Amino acid sequence: MAGSTFGKILRLTTFGESHGPGLGGVLDGCPAGLELSEADIQAELDLRKPGQGPTATKRKEADAVRLLSGVFEGRTTGTPIAFYIANEDQRSRDYGNLAEVFRPGHADWGYFQKYKGIRDYRGGGRSSGRETAARVAGGAIAKKILARRGARICAACVELGGIAVPEAEQDLEGALLRPYFAASDAAPALWDAAVAEARKAGDTLGGIVQIVARNIPAGLGEPVFDKLDAVLAHALMSVGAVKGVEVGDGFAAARRTGWQNNDPLLPGPDESIRSVRFASNHAGGILGGISSGQDIVLRAAVKPIASIALEQQTVNAQGRAATVLVGGRHDLAAIPRIVPVLSAMTALALADALLLQGRMAWDA
Amino acid sequence: MAGSTFGKILRLTTFGESHGPGLGGVLDGCPAGLELSEADIQAELDLRKPGQGPTATKRKEADAVRLLSGVFEGRTTGTPIAFYIANEDQRSRDYGNLAEVFRPGHADWGYFQKYKGIRDYRGGGRSSGRETAARVAGGAIAKKILARRGARICAACVELGGIAVPEAEQDLEGALLRPYFAASDAAPALWDAAVAEARKAGDTLGGIVQIVARNIPAGLGEPVFDKLDAVLAHALMSVGAVKGVEVGDGFAAARRTGWQNNDPLLPGPDESIRSVRFASNHAGGILGGISSGQDIVLRAAVKPIASIALEQQTVNAQGRAATVLVGGRHDLAAIPRIVPVLSAMTALALADALLLQGRMAWDA
Amino acid sequence: MAGSTFGKILRLTTFGESHGPGLGGVLDGCPAGLELSEADIQAELDLRKPGQGPTATKRKEADAVRLLSGVFEGRTTGTPIAFYIANEDQRSRDYGNLAEVFRPGHADWGYFQKYKGIRDYRGGGRSSGRETAARVAGGAIAKKILARRGARICAACVELGGIAVPEAEQDLEGALLRPYFAASDAAPALWDAAVAEARKAGDTLGGIVQIVARNIPAGLGEPVFDKLDAVLAHALMSVGAVKGVEVGDGFAAARRTGWQNNDPLLPGPDESIRSVRFASNHAGGILGGISSGQDIVLRAAVKPIASIALEQQTVNAQGRAATVLVGGRHDLAAIPRIVPVLSAMTALALADALLLQGRMAWDA
Amino acid sequence: MAGSTFGKILRLTTFGESHGPGLGGVLDGCPAGLELSEADIQAELDLRKPGQGPTATKRKEADAVRLLSGVFEGRTTGTPIAFYIANEDQRSRDYGNLAEVFRPGHADWGYFQKYKGIRDYRGGGRSSGRETAARVAGGAIAKKILARRGARICAACVELGGIAVPEAEQDLEGALLRPYFAASDAAPALWDAAVAEARKAGDTLGGIVQIVARNIPAGLGEPVFDKLDAVLAHALMSVGAVKGVEVGDGFAAARRTGWQNNDPLLPGPDESIRSVRFASNHAGGILGGISSGQDIVLRAAVKPIASIALEQQTVNAQGRAATVLVGGRHDLAAIPRIVPVLSAMTALALADALLLQGRMAWDA
């Protein structure tokens, strides 16, 4: 209820602050018998590790994960899987001046109001983007569950600083090998210039991430309130900095007619119910809240990082006018590090829907 | 877990199909002592009643609500509030031909897959837009809870068939008195032409709805997974036909810099913590997932109605090629009837967050 | 959260007061494809109908159930199953004098405190035993789910007014055909005398109900907090008047040694893992919170009905001394009508555990 | 859903196995501003630490707890409180012979069935009593929440090996200072003899624990399914070895009449609603599932430890006859170490009910 748990059958509970001892999570509900090692999780964590990539903070964290429970002789046992990542490179003194002012664009004001003045101001405390490491760790396990069914997630940056990758050039499959986890080979060079300019100006950039889930079986999601797209929107919007979510054609669909937007069903080669296909995928793989078997296509709008290197107008804890120059070490954009986070949230939501639907091949 | 319940403290469970005996819901968790009558609920229901407005179906339903429990001597007792709306004008025979084919753009295919071939095909059964009447009824009660705190919801159509209301002309307050629940006085005339054209073509239209919640206290929402915007995105995206959700500036925020996008805090006239204001509201009233006290601003992309009056390509229940001409009586656009539905979902999510935060004035 | 919902996958939400329009429930999460009719539910409801049996109230209620959703062409569709039972024989005037005093042994005082003075005092409102009709209706569906797996529930009264059925004479299978749903043929005659005496004295009686679930597969229940016995204890103790719950030998187990209490495992005739048996069943079919495949054996202590025909000492709503003579029409014992209620709760808990474990034969 | 989380507002999620790296938990939903240190938790943990007391195992564990999150400058921040206890004195080799046989009276068989043959057999893995350390840690925080309201929990052993403490001699307040956490000064000497005899016979003992919660406000608990006694029964029965739960007079109430069992309400000295008292407390402080303001009185039946030092009949993983002599180091009775565990579960359930009711003094 206090918001640190996600999922119904596969439930991830996370904990930890940016400048506390560490952070971690407990994933309950993972079926027994899944092969799992610390290396499986570490591989995903390394994708969002601080200190790498063209927009990165200088904070260095090994983000080395340790499994504390739920795995025996290399396989999950069905009991909760706990993992822990110690914080290492904290320079909390960078934040001493933030105890008394509210940073614009940050959670400071909301937490101050919510918790009646009590907050861990060091690096944003619980509201720090560092919290997402636990999501990525949980998502790594969710991806292994999906993989048992042959499903997988691709994600890429399709726009940065207003410079979009044309749809025709998008290739999400190769994104993890490119700077910025870019959706095309050409994009990083274009974005480098925008990043250099922003860095010079002491400013930050936003962008758009696209996520595609492939080979998701039809029939996932629940009617009415827990439609698959509703749960996915919840999952993506729960990541700090996300301000918009689209499923399939999203806002563009609002500008088309029914004839243009409907995806006709086509018979497969053997004209059986198992081979049914669709002539298009405007819906993004979800119809009436239930997966159709097509690719699930999502887009998330990521706002520019709020921590800029410019003096900003604000108020202090007494409500008086103040200025703030945010110190600490910050990324210039949530992209690319947010890409594996959004991928992880998609995986968690889909693996949960899969388990809820009760279709796990090795459960039958 | 099967998706028919929304909320944590204030929990709405709904039931009912388009062509069954009726539909309704149970709202559990409403505090005792709230004045409530059937008329309070009926007033909201009448806003989304079938058969009225320029885009409406010809199906007529009184949608008369009856309270079955939870209210005694005109006030809520704290026990579950059940309500029921009987179906009246069913012409199920319109749907007999749909038992064997899947309508493009509808939930038919997903339900067929999910429930292994079993489905109530009459008017979409549970996946019918008619299901939303129960949301509006529940939302009417949520709005009364919010009103106790001085909060309220406005909603309006800001775009239809690709014709947008310019931001400068938007006036959400007057929307309920205008055709289409339009955001400006000028819009309906423009939209009439687009609707006439679509109707002539046997086609349907989509649009965009904007929702604003005013006087919501700061501090609502939970960190990490249940951020207020994540829950609101869940709430809106759970309404059939919604394909995208934005909070505040949404996708536009992805194209701005941090300097442009941050909302500076300003001291109030008495320079106290209680009078703090913001210089702008790009964030849409939510920072780090917690309400800031500013207006909460949401936008939902509504796809065109999938039931068009044109023959469409599809497959039948055996997977063979077929065509379908959707009979029945359908709206030409989900707008305007979806406007009170989105307003209701916003109210349910916010009233729940308010109760979860424990700040109800009459609870103290 | 407000307590009107039970279950995780199979979720029953109930509503209704003793003297309101009626009561009912919504069962969400029932798999599609289960044959279900109003008659199936009515048969169970008739077992707890008011106005029959040696301890019964004179209130007559047909308790005719109506299905409002979730069933199409005689089978469940996977969508929520709503049902409704109208109240008929209300004599609310019997309760007018109870608006201002608290009945000893009743929920009046607690509700008054909980809801800050607001309560529907007519017949106990939501706290009335009449609320259990909705449990029985939901339990009837749960029993059909269990029956698909070959499992079933027996329940009987094994003690009334301090007169117990000796263990050697117990025959639960025949209980539904006997007065008091007694566990032996001999018991009713003995109990008649005790009932006659209590009636003459204006007093009421308590007793003990035993419930046995047969053919429940091994492996149900969850480790740690949601052990199967914990959930069953929750289920039974949630029925008004139940003050104690035992699993297997219960309190007697506390007085034995480990050697006496352990149930040895025995090889089956073919010495395979599928035919393993146990030499005894002190555990009542649950070990470490997980079902063992043996009969699940539960006992519930049922307190005497609080509504006695004697003047009692109490206080009024101002806290001043008062007396109360409870009018209305009341049972002399919760037995036998509580028997089908406890059976229903057991069925709901076990069917939920079965669905959670994902072992439904027709789901494979 | 997989059973590792308890509570609604105050939610404890635990993890860890007996012979894994360690165990711990995450407590989400604790209000901000509560003073909390590792020492607060350690004090409670020390009460159930292995290796002390007349019935104790020889396994030595410091059970030193470490706080990983949620506390800043000595006070809770409202974010999840994670804690961790490393395992130290593991002698897993003691358990190697248990991989292939099922110990009678243990969870081995159920886990084998539930998880399709996969289990961590070392010391019972997740089903080990060692899991309860995390409950005690969480309960320590719950007790601090209750203490803010002036409420507290007492618990004591009232019966061991069939030797009961007469009700007239019971003094729960002093229990923590006595061997066995006994309810009287006289009891330990009597129990020593029974323990010596059982130890000589290689056998184990059970007993009964009584828990009393004092100064709990009236109005806690929810109607219908989440009655306060139902939630408490769930809480206590979720502790391994508990086979029965009573509220107030429990099974004895089933043998009394309504006149004998009802607790009359009495006016207080000032005849105001705030000073109302009761003439007796047969109900154990809960009426209709709602707390009455009287002491909440609970009793739990604790079965004898299943690990006895005698050869027992069983089957192996292939279903063939086998014998087992359980090695490892085991307590001779769950008492006294289960006493702080049951106290902790009571505290968690009551603190959750308190927060759900929204009456926290420092929340107003």
Short mmCIF file of C-alpha atoms in Angstrom, two decimals, chain B residues 1-5 8-9 11 13-17 21-22 26 28-29 32-33 66-70 72-73 75-80 82 84 111 115-116 118-122 126 362-363, chain C residues 1-5 8-9 11 13-17 21-22 26 28-29 32-33 66-70 72-73 75-80 82 84 111 115-116 118-122 126 362-363:
data_model
loop_
_atom_site.label_atom_id
_atom_site.label_comp_id
_atom_site.label_asym_id
_atom_site.label_seq_id
_atom_site.Cartn_x
_atom_site.Cartn_y
_atom_site.Cartn_z
CA MET B 1 -6.80 -10.11 -9.22
CA ALA B 2 -9.21 -10.82 -12.10
CA GLY B 3 -9.34 -7.12 -12.74
CA SER B 4 -12.78 -6.07 -11.60
CA THR B 5 -11.59 -4.10 -8.58
CA LYS B 8 -6.73 0.33 -2.21
CA ILE B 9 -8.70 2.00 0.55
CA ARG B 11 -12.22 -0.05 -3.62
CA THR B 13 -15.63 -3.72 -7.70
CA THR B 14 -17.84 -3.77 -10.79
CA PHE B 15 -19.82 -6.44 -12.60
CA GLY B 16 -22.15 -6.82 -15.54
CA GLU B 17 -22.37 -7.35 -19.25
CA PRO B 21 -29.66 -8.53 -16.66
CA GLY B 22 -27.76 -5.40 -15.66
CA VAL B 26 -19.73 -2.33 -4.84
CA ASP B 28 -16.03 -0.54 -0.19
CA GLY B 29 -14.06 1.76 2.08
CA ALA B 32 -19.09 6.84 7.30
CA GLY B 33 -21.06 10.03 7.44
CA ARG B 66 -30.57 1.88 -7.38
CA LEU B 67 -28.64 1.87 -4.11
CA LEU B 68 -28.70 -1.56 -2.49
CA SER B 69 -26.63 -1.06 0.65
CA GLY B 70 -24.30 1.11 2.68
CA PHE B 72 -28.82 4.70 6.06
CA GLU B 73 -30.93 7.76 6.69
CA ARG B 75 -25.65 9.02 4.97
CA THR B 76 -23.00 6.40 4.31
CA THR B 77 -22.42 3.99 7.18
CA GLY B 78 -18.86 2.90 6.34
CA THR B 79 -20.09 -0.44 4.99
CA PRO B 80 -19.99 -1.34 1.28
CA ALA B 82 -23.71 -1.45 -3.69
CA TYR B 84 -27.33 -1.60 -9.63
CA TYR B 111 -11.30 -12.79 -24.86
CA TYR B 115 -11.12 -17.75 -21.87
CA LYS B 116 -10.39 -20.64 -24.21
CA ILE B 118 -15.92 -19.05 -24.07
CA ARG B 119 -17.39 -15.57 -24.38
CA ASP B 120 -20.57 -13.61 -24.18
CA TYR B 121 -20.48 -12.10 -27.67
CA ARG B 122 -23.64 -10.03 -27.28
CA ARG B 126 -18.05 -7.55 -20.35
CA TRP B 362 -13.62 14.86 8.95
CA ASP B 363 -11.38 12.00 9.93
CA MET C 1 -9.15 -3.18 2.76
CA ALA C 2 -12.47 -2.33 4.40
CA GLY C 3 -13.03 -6.01 4.89
CA SER C 4 -15.77 -6.91 2.44
CA THR C 5 -13.54 -8.97 0.13
CA LYS C 8 -6.74 -13.69 -3.77
CA ILE C 9 -7.50 -15.29 -7.12
CA ARG C 11 -12.30 -13.03 -4.68
CA THR C 13 -16.90 -9.16 -2.30
CA THR C 14 -20.17 -8.97 -0.37
CA PHE C 15 -22.59 -6.20 0.51
CA GLY C 16 -25.86 -5.67 2.25
CA GLU C 17 -27.55 -5.11 5.56
CA PRO C 21 -33.11 -3.61 0.26
CA GLY C 22 -31.13 -6.82 0.09
CA VAL C 26 -19.56 -10.37 -6.59
CA ASP C 28 -14.39 -12.39 -9.38
CA GLY C 29 -11.78 -14.80 -10.68
CA ALA C 32 -14.50 -19.71 -17.52
CA GLY C 33 -16.39 -22.81 -18.49
CA ARG C 66 -30.68 -14.04 -8.70
CA LEU C 67 -27.59 -14.16 -10.90
CA LEU C 68 -26.84 -10.75 -12.39
CA SER C 69 -23.70 -11.38 -14.43
CA GLY C 70 -20.87 -13.68 -15.35
CA PHE C 72 -23.79 -17.09 -20.31
CA GLU C 73 -25.60 -20.07 -21.78
CA ARG C 75 -21.51 -21.55 -18.06
CA THR C 76 -19.26 -19.06 -16.36
CA THR C 77 -17.46 -16.70 -18.72
CA GLY C 78 -14.49 -15.76 -16.51
CA THR C 79 -16.01 -12.35 -15.74
CA PRO C 80 -17.39 -11.42 -12.32
CA ALA C 82 -22.78 -11.08 -9.27
CA TYR C 84 -28.46 -10.70 -5.31
CA TYR C 111 -19.46 -0.16 15.24
CA TYR C 115 -17.85 4.78 12.65
CA LYS C 116 -18.00 7.65 15.10
CA ILE C 118 -23.07 6.31 12.74
CA ARG C 119 -24.69 2.90 12.38
CA ASP C 120 -27.62 1.10 10.89
CA TYR C 121 -29.01 -0.38 14.09
CA ARG C 122 -31.84 -2.31 12.44
CA ARG C 126 -24.05 -5.10 8.32
CA TRP C 362 -9.14 -28.03 -16.96
CA ASP C 363 -6.54 -25.31 -16.97
#
